[in-house]
Coordinates of C-alpha atoms in Angstrom, one line a residue:
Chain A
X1 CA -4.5 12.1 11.8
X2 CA -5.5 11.0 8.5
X3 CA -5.3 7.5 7.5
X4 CA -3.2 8.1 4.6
X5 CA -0.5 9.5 7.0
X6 CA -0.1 6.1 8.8
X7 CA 2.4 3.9 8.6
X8 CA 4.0 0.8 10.4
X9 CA 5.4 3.0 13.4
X10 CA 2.4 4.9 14.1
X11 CA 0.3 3.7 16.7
X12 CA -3.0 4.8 17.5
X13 CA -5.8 4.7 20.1
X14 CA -9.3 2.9 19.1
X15 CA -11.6 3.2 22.0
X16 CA -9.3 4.2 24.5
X17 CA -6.8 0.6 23.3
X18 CA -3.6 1.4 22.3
X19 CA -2.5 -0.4 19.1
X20 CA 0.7 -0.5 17.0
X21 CA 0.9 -0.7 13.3
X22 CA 2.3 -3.6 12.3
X23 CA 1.4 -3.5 9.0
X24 CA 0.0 -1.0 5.9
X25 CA -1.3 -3.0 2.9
X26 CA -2.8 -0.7 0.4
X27 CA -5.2 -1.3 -2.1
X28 CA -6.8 1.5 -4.6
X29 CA -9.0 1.3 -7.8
X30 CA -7.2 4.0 -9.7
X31 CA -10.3 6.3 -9.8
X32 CA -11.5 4.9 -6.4
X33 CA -11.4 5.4 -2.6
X34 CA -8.0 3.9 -1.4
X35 CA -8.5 1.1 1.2
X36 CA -5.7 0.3 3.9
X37 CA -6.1 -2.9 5.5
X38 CA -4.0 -2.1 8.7
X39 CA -2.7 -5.2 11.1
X40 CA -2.8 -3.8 14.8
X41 CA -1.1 -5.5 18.0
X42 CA -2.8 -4.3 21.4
X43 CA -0.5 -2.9 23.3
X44 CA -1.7 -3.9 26.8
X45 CA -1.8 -7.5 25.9
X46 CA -0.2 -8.6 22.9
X47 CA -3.1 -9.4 20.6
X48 CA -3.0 -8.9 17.2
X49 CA -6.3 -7.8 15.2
X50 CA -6.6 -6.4 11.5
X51 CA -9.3 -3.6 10.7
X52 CA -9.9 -2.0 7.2
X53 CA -9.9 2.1 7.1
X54 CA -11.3 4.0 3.8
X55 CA -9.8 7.4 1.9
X56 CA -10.9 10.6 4.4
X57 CA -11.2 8.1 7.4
X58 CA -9.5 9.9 10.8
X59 CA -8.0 7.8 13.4
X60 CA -6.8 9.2 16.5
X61 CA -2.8 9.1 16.7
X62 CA -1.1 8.3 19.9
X63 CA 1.9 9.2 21.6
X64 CA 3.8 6.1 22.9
X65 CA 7.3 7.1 23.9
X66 CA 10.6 4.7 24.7
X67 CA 12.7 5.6 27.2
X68 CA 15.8 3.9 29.3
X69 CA 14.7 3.3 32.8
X70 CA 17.0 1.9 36.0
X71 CA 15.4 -1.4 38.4
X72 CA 15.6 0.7 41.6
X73 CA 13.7 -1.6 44.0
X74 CA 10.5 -3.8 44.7
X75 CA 7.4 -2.0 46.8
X76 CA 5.0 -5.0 47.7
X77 CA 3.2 -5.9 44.3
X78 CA 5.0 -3.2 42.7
X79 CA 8.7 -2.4 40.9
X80 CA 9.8 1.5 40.8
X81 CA 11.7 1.9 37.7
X82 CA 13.5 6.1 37.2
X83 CA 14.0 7.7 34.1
X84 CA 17.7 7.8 33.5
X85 CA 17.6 11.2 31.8
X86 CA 14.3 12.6 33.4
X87 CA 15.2 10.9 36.8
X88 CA 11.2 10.6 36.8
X89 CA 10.3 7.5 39.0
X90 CA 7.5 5.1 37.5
X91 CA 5.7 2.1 39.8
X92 CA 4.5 -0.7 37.2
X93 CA 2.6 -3.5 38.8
X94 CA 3.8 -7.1 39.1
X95 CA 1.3 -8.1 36.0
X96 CA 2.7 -6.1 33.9
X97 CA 5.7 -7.8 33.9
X98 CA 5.1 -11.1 34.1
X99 CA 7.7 -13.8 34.3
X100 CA 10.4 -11.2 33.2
X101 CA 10.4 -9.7 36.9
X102 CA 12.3 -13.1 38.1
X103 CA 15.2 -11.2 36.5
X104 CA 15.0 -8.1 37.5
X105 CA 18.4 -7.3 39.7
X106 CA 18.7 -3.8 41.1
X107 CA 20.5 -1.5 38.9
X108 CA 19.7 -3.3 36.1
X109 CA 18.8 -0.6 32.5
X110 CA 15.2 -1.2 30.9
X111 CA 13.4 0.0 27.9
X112 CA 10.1 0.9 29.0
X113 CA 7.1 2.3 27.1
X114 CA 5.3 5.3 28.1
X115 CA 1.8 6.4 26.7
X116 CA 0.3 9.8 28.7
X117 CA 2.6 8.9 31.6
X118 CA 1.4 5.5 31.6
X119 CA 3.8 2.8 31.2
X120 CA 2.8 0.0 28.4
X121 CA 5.7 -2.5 27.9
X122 CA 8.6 -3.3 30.1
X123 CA 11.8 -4.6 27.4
X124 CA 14.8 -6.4 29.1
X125 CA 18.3 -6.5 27.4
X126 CA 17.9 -9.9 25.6
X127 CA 20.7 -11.5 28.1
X128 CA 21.5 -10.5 31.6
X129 CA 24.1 -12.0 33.9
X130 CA 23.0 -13.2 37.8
X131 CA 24.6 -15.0 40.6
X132 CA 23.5 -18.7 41.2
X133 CA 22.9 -18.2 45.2
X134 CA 21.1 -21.5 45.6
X135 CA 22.7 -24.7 44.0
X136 CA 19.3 -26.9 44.1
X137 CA 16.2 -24.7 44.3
X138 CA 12.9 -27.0 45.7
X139 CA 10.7 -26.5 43.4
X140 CA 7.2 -29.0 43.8
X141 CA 6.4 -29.4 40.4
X142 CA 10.3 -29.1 38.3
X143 CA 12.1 -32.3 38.8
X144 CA 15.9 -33.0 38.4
X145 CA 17.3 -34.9 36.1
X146 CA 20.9 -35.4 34.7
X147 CA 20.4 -32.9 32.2
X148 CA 19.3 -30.3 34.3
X149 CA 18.9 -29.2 38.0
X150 CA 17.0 -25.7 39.2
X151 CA 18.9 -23.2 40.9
X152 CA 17.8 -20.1 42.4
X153 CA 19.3 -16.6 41.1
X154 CA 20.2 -13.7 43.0
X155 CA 17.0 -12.0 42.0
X156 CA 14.8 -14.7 43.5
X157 CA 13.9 -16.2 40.3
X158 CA 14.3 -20.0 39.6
X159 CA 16.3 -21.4 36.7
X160 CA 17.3 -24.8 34.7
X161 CA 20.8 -25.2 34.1
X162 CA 22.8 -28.2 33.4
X163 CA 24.2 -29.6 36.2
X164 CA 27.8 -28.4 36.6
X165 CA 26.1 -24.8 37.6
X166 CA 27.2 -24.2 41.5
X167 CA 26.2 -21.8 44.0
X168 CA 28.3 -18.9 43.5
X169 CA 28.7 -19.1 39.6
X170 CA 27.6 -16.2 37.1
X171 CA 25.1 -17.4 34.5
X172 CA 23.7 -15.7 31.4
X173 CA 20.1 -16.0 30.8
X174 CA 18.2 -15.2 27.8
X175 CA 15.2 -12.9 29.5
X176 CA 13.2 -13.7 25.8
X177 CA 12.9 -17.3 26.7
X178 CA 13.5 -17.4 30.2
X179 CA 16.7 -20.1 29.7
X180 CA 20.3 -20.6 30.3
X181 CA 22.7 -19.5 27.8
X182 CA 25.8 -20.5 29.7
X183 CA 28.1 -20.0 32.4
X184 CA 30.2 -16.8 32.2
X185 CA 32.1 -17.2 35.5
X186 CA 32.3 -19.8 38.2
X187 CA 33.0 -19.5 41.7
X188 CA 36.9 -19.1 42.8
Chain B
X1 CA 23.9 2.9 2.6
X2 CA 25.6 2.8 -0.9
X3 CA 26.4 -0.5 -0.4
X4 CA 22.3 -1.5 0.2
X5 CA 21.8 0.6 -2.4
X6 CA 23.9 -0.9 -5.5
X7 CA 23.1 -4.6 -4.2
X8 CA 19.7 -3.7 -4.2
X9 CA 19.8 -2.6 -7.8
X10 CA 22.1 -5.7 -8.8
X11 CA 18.8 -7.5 -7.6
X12 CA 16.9 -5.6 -10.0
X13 CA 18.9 -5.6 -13.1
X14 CA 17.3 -8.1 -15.2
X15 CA 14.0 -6.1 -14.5
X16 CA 15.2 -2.8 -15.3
X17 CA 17.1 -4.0 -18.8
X18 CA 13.5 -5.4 -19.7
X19 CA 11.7 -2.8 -19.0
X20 CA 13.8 -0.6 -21.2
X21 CA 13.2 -3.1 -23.9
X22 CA 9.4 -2.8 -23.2
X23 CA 9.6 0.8 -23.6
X24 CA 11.2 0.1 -27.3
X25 CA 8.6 -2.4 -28.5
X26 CA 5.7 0.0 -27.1
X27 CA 7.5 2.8 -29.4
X28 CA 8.0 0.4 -32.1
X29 CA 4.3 -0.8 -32.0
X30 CA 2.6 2.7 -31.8
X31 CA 5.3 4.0 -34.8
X32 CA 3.8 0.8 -36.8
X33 CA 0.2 2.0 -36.3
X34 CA 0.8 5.5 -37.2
X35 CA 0.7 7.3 -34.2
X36 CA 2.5 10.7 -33.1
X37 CA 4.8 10.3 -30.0
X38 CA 3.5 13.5 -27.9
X39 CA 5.1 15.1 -25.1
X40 CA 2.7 17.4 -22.4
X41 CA 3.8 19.6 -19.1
X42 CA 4.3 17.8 -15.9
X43 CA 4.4 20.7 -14.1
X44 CA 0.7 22.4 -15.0
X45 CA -1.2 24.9 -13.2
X46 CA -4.6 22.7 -13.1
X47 CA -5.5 19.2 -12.8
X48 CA -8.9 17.4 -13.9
X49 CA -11.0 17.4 -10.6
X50 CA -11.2 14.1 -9.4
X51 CA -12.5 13.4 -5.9
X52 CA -9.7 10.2 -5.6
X53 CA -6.6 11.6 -7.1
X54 CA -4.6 14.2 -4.9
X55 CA -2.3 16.2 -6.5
X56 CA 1.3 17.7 -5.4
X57 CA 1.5 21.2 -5.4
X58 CA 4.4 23.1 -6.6
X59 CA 4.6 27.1 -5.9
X60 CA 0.5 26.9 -6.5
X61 CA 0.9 24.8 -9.6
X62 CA 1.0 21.3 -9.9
X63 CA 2.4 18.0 -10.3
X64 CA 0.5 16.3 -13.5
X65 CA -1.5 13.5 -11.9
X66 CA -2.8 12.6 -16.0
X67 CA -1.8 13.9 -19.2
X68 CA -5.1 13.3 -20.5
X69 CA -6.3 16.9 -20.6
X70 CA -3.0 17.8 -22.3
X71 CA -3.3 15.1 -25.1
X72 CA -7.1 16.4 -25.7
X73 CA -6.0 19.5 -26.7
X74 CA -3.7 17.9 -28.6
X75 CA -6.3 16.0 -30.2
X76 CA -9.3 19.0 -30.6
X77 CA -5.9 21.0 -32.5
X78 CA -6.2 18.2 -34.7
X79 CA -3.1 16.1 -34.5
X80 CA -4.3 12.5 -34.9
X81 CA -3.6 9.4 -33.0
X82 CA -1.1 10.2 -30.3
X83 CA 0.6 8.4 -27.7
X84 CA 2.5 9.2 -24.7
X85 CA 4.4 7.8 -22.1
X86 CA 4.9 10.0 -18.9
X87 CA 5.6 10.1 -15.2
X88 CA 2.4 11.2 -13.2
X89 CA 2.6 12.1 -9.6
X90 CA -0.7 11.3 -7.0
X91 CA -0.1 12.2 -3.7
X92 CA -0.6 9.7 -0.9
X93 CA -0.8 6.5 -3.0
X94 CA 1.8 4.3 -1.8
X95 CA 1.3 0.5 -1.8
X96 CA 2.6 -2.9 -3.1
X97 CA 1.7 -1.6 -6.6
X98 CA 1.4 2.1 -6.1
X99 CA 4.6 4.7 -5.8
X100 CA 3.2 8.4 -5.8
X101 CA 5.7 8.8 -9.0
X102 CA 4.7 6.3 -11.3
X103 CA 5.0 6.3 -15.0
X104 CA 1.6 5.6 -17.4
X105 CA 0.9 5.2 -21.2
X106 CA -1.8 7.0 -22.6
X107 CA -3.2 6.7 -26.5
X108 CA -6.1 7.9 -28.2
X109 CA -7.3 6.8 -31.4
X110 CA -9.4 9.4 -33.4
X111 CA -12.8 7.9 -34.5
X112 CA -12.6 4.7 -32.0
X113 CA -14.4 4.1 -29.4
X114 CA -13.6 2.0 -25.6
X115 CA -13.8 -1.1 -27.4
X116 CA -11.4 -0.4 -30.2
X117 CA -8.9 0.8 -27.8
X118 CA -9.2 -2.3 -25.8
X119 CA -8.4 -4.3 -29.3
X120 CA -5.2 -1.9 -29.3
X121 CA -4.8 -3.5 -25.6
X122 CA -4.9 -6.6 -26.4
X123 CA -2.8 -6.1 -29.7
X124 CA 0.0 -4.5 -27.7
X125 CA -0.2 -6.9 -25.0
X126 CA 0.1 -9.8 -27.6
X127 CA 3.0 -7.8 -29.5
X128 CA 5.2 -7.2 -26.1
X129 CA 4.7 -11.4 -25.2
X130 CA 5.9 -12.1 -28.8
X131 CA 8.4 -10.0 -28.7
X132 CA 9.4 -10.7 -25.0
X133 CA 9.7 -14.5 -25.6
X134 CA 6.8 -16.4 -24.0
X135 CA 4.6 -16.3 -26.6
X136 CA 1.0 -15.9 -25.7
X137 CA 1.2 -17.6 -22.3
X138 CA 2.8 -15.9 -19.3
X139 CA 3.9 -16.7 -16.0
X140 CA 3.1 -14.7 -13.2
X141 CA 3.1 -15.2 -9.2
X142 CA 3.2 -18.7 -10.2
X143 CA 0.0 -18.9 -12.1
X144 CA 0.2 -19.2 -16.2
X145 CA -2.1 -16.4 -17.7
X146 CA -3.0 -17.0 -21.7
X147 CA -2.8 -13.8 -23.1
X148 CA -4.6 -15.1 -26.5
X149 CA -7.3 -12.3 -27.8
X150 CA -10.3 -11.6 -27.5
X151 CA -9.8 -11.4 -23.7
X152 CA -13.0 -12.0 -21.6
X153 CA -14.8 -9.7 -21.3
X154 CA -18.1 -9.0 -18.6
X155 CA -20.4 -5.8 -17.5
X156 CA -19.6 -4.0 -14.5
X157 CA -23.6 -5.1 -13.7
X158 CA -22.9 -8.5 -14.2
X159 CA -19.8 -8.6 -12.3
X160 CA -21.7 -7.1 -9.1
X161 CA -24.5 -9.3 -9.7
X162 CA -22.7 -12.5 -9.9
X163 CA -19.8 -11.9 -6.9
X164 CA -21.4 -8.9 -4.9
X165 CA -25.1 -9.5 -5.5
X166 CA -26.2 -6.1 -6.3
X167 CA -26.6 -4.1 -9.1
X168 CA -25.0 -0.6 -9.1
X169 CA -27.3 0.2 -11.6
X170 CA -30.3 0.2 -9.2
X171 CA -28.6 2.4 -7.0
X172 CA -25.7 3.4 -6.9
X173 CA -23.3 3.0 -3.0
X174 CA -19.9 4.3 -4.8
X175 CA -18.3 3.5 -1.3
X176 CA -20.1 -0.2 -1.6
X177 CA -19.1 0.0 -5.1
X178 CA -14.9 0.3 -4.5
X179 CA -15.3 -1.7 -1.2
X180 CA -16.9 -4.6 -3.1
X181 CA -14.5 -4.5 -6.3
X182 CA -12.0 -4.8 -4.6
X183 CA -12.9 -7.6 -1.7
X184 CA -15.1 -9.7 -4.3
X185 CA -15.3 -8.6 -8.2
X186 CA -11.8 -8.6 -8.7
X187 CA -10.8 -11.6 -7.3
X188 CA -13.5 -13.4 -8.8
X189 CA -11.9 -13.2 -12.2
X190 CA -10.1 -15.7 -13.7
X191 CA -6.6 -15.6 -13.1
X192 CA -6.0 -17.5 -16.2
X193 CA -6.2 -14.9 -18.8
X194 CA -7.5 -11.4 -18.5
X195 CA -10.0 -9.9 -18.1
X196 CA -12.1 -6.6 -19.2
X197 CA -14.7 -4.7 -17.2
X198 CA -16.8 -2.5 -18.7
X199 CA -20.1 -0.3 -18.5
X200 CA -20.3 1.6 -15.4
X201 CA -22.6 3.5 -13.6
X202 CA -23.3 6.7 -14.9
X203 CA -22.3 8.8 -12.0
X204 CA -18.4 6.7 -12.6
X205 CA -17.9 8.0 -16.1
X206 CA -15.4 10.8 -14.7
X207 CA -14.6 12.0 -18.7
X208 CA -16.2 8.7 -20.8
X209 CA -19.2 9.4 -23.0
X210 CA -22.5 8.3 -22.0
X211 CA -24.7 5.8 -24.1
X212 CA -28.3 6.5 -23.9
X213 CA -30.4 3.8 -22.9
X214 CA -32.0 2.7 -19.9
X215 CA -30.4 3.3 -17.3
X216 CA -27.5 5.0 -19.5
X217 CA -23.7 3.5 -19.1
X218 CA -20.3 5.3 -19.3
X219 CA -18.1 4.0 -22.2
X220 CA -15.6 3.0 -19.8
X221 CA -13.5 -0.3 -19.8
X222 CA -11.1 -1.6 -17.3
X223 CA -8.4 -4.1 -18.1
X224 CA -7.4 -7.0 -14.9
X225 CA -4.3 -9.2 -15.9
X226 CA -3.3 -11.4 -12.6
X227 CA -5.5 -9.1 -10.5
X228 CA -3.5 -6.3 -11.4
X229 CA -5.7 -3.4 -12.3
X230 CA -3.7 -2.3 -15.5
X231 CA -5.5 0.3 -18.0
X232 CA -8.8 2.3 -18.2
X233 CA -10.1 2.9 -21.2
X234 CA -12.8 5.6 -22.3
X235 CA -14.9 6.5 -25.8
X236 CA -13.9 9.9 -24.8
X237 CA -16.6 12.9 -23.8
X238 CA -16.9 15.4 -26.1
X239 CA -20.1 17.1 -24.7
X240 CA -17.9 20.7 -23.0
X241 CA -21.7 21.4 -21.2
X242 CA -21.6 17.8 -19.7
X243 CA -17.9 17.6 -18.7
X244 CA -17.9 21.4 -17.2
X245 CA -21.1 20.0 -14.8
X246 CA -18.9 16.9 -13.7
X247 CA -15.9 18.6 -13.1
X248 CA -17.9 20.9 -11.2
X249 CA -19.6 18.6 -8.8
X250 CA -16.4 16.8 -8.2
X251 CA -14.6 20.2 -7.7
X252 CA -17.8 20.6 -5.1
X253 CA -17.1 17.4 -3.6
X254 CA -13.2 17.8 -2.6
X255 CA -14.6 21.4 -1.3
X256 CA -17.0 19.2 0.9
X257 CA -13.9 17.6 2.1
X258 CA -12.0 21.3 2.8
X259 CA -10.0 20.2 -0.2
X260 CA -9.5 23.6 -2.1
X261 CA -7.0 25.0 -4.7
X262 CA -8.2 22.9 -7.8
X263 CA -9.9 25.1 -10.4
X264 CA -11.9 24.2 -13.2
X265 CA -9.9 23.5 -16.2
X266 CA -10.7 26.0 -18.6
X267 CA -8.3 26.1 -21.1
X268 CA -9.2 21.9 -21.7
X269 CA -12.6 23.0 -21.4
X270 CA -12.2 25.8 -24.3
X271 CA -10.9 22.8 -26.4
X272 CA -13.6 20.2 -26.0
X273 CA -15.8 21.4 -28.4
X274 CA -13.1 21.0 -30.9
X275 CA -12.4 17.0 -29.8
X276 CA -13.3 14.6 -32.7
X277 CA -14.8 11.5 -32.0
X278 CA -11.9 9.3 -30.2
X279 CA -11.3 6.4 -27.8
X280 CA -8.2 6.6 -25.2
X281 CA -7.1 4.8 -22.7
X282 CA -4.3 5.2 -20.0
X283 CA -2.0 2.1 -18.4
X284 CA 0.2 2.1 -15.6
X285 CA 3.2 0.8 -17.6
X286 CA 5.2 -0.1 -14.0
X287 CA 2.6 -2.5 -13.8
X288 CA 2.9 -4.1 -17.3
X289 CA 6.6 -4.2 -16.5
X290 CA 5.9 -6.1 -13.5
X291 CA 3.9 -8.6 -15.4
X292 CA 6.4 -9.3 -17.6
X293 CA 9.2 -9.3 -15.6
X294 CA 6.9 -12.0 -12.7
X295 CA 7.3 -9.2 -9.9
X296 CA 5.0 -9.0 -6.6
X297 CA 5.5 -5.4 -5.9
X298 CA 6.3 -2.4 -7.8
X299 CA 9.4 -1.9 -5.9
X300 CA 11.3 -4.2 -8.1
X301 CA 11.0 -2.6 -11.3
X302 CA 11.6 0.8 -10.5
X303 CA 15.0 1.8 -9.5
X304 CA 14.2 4.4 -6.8
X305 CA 10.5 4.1 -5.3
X306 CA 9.3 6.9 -2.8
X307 CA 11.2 6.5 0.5
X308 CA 14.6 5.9 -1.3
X309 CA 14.4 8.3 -3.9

């Protein structure tokens, strides 16, 4: 596509890297060449980069599609998402998702990124509600305190909460900052 | 929607009463010197051929992108100084102080040259801050700017020489040349008052007159007020052989590009031989409104830019 077509939802492909546009700033003499001064983030790793494209410049436009996906179940390294309208099944590696897969509970609906079949980005809802199943997680390196103990979640992951939190209790954690929200139901 | 859309105007108000009272003292100032309001086609089945301006087609017309042509003919008919303020439409050019509708000011002055018509600049200028209130200093992106005449004033060669360090005149990079005006020349200039560019490159006189010498220079002037790029002046060609062989090598060059469909203008061309002497100039008047009015982006003096419109 030409350059003068971009804007901040395009995303394009510069060797091979996928990049969103984060930003447009254009700058033209009036009987000059424009100049856009584009802000990229990769979209394999986060990174952010700026790079400077001139009037007539091509760059190479990629499709990057969003799609809801269901947590089905975990293969080894690996966690099979499906398509909820394609029913497609997708395996994204353990990496990919970094601390988010802690709370990942079967069942649970995803927004995942797709470029040529490949998937980019794994989105949680911002909050999700698990089952505390262990009161005081061992952890070596966390320590308790009286603000705080770690519990472990029905999904295997490991969590600070105050210390109130018992085994059996619903808690909502924020999956952008990994934390506790609050209780939302306790054991009868 | 409607809701955004009348608190996004209420935000805007102020601007859009003082631009309105712009447009009066522009009228007032023009009537005072003796010039003829004139009125040309938007809608025109040519443009001038410029290798950076794309135009909007319309049923195989198009969308004025200059009245300029328009106002020459005006001027080779022999109507005297005239002045116009229009809409002009360039495709593509959309930006923090671009809107591919945008509204400019053109006057010629018969028997002036680019120098005179930067005078009128700065007279206007002057005239709008005296009649706006601040007096000869204004505030803008939190920098004072004194407006006070004569404005300085440097070569395009010593510009490049002093923030690029190259001279265009030795040969000529025009992608170097825009790259470099923009990254280093213009933000070398003061932003305390203005400043005006002038003398370019042969090859960058698009319709000024050349002035022999050596190497020769276009009669072209650019006026920079708080790094806003804000008029371009020209002692106008009025060579028809010399104009025909630009327009046809920037015709060439869009071809070059597959850009086809603009056609040499030959009714303008007709006229040319009939164009007295005269110096002209065109501003982008949204961007005078936005120095006035101490706005970042274009946006906020226009009611309805491009994606809202």
């Amino acid at each position: 596509m030409d350059i003068g077509e971009v804007n901040r939802n395009t995303k394009i492909l510069i060797n091979g890297v996928p990049f969103a546009v984060e930003d447009v700033k254009f700058v033209k003499p009036g009987k000059g060449r424009a100049m856009y001064y584009l802000k990229l983030r990769n979209l394999f790793d986060s990174t952010t980069r700026e790079q400077t494209y001139h009037s007539g410049d091509k760059v190479e436009e990629v499709n990057v599609s969003s799609s809801d996906m269901q947590y089905l179940y975990r293969e080894g390294d690996n966690y099979v998402f499906m398509d909820n309208e394609t029913f497609e099944q997708h395996s994204v590696p353990k990496d990919l998702l970094g601390t988010k897969s802690q709370f990942l509970k079967e069942g649970l609906v995803v927004t995942v990124s797709v470029m040529e079949g490949k998937v980019l980005e794994v989105i949680l809802p911002k909050f999700v509600e698990l089952v505390v199943v262990k009161g005081a997680a061992s952890t070596k390196t966390d320590t308790i305190t009286a603000q705080s103990k770690m519990v472990e979640l029905e999904t295997g992951g490991i969590l600070a909460v105050p210390p109130f939190v018992k085994e059996g209790d619903i808690v909502k954690v924020d999956t952008r900052t990994n934390t506790y929200v609050e209780r939302v139901a306790t054991k009868k | 929607m409607a809701r955004d859309e009348s608190f996004r105007l209420s935000q805007i108000k102020a601007n859009l009463e003082r631009r309105a009272l712009i447009y009066d003292i522009i009228r007032a100032f023009f009537r005072r010197e003796g010039f003829l309001e004139a009125e040309t086609p938007l809608l025109v089945p040519t443009v001038a051929p410029e290798k950076f301006i794309t135009p909007f087609t319309v049923n195989g017309w198009f969308l004025s992108t200059s009245p300029e042509m328009h106002m020459k003919r005006l001027l080779a008919a022999g109507c005297g100084k005239i002045f116009q303020i229009c809409h002009c439409f360039r495709k593509s050019e959309r930006g923090q102080l671009h809107n591919p509708e945008f509204t400019m000011l053109e006057w010629y002055r018969v028997g002036a040259d680019y120098m005179q018509i930067i005078q009128d600049t700065e007279r206007l200028v002057l005239a709008l801050a005296g009649r706006l209130g601040p007096g000869t200093t204004i505030r803008y992106q939190g920098r004072e700017i004194d407006l006070t005449s004569p404005w300085s004033r440097i070569t395009v060669r010593q510009a490049f020489m002093d923030s690029a360090g190259w001279d265009p005149f030795e040969r000529l990079d025009e992608e170097r040349f825009d790259v470099d005006l923009v990254e280093k020349v213009i933000p070398s200039f003061s932003p305390k008052h203005p400043t005006v560019l002038m003398d370019y490159p042969a090859e960058m006189a698009s319709l000024a007159r050349l002035r022999t010498g050596n190497p020769p220079v276009a009669e072209r002037a650019e006026v920079f007020i708080g790094g806003l790029e804000l008029a371009n002046a020209y002692s106008e060609l009025t060579d028809p052989p010399e104009q025909e062989k630009r327009f046809r090598q920037e015709i060439e060059a869009l071809e070059q590009e597959g850009k086809y469909g603009i056609t040499l203008p030959t009714k303008f061309l007709d006229s040319l031989s009939n164009l007295p002497e005269c110096g002209g100039i065109a501003l982008g008047i949204d961007r005078l409104v936005m120095l006035f009015c101490d706005a970042a982006s274009i946006d906020e003096v226009i009611p309805f830019p491009w994606e809202i419109a």
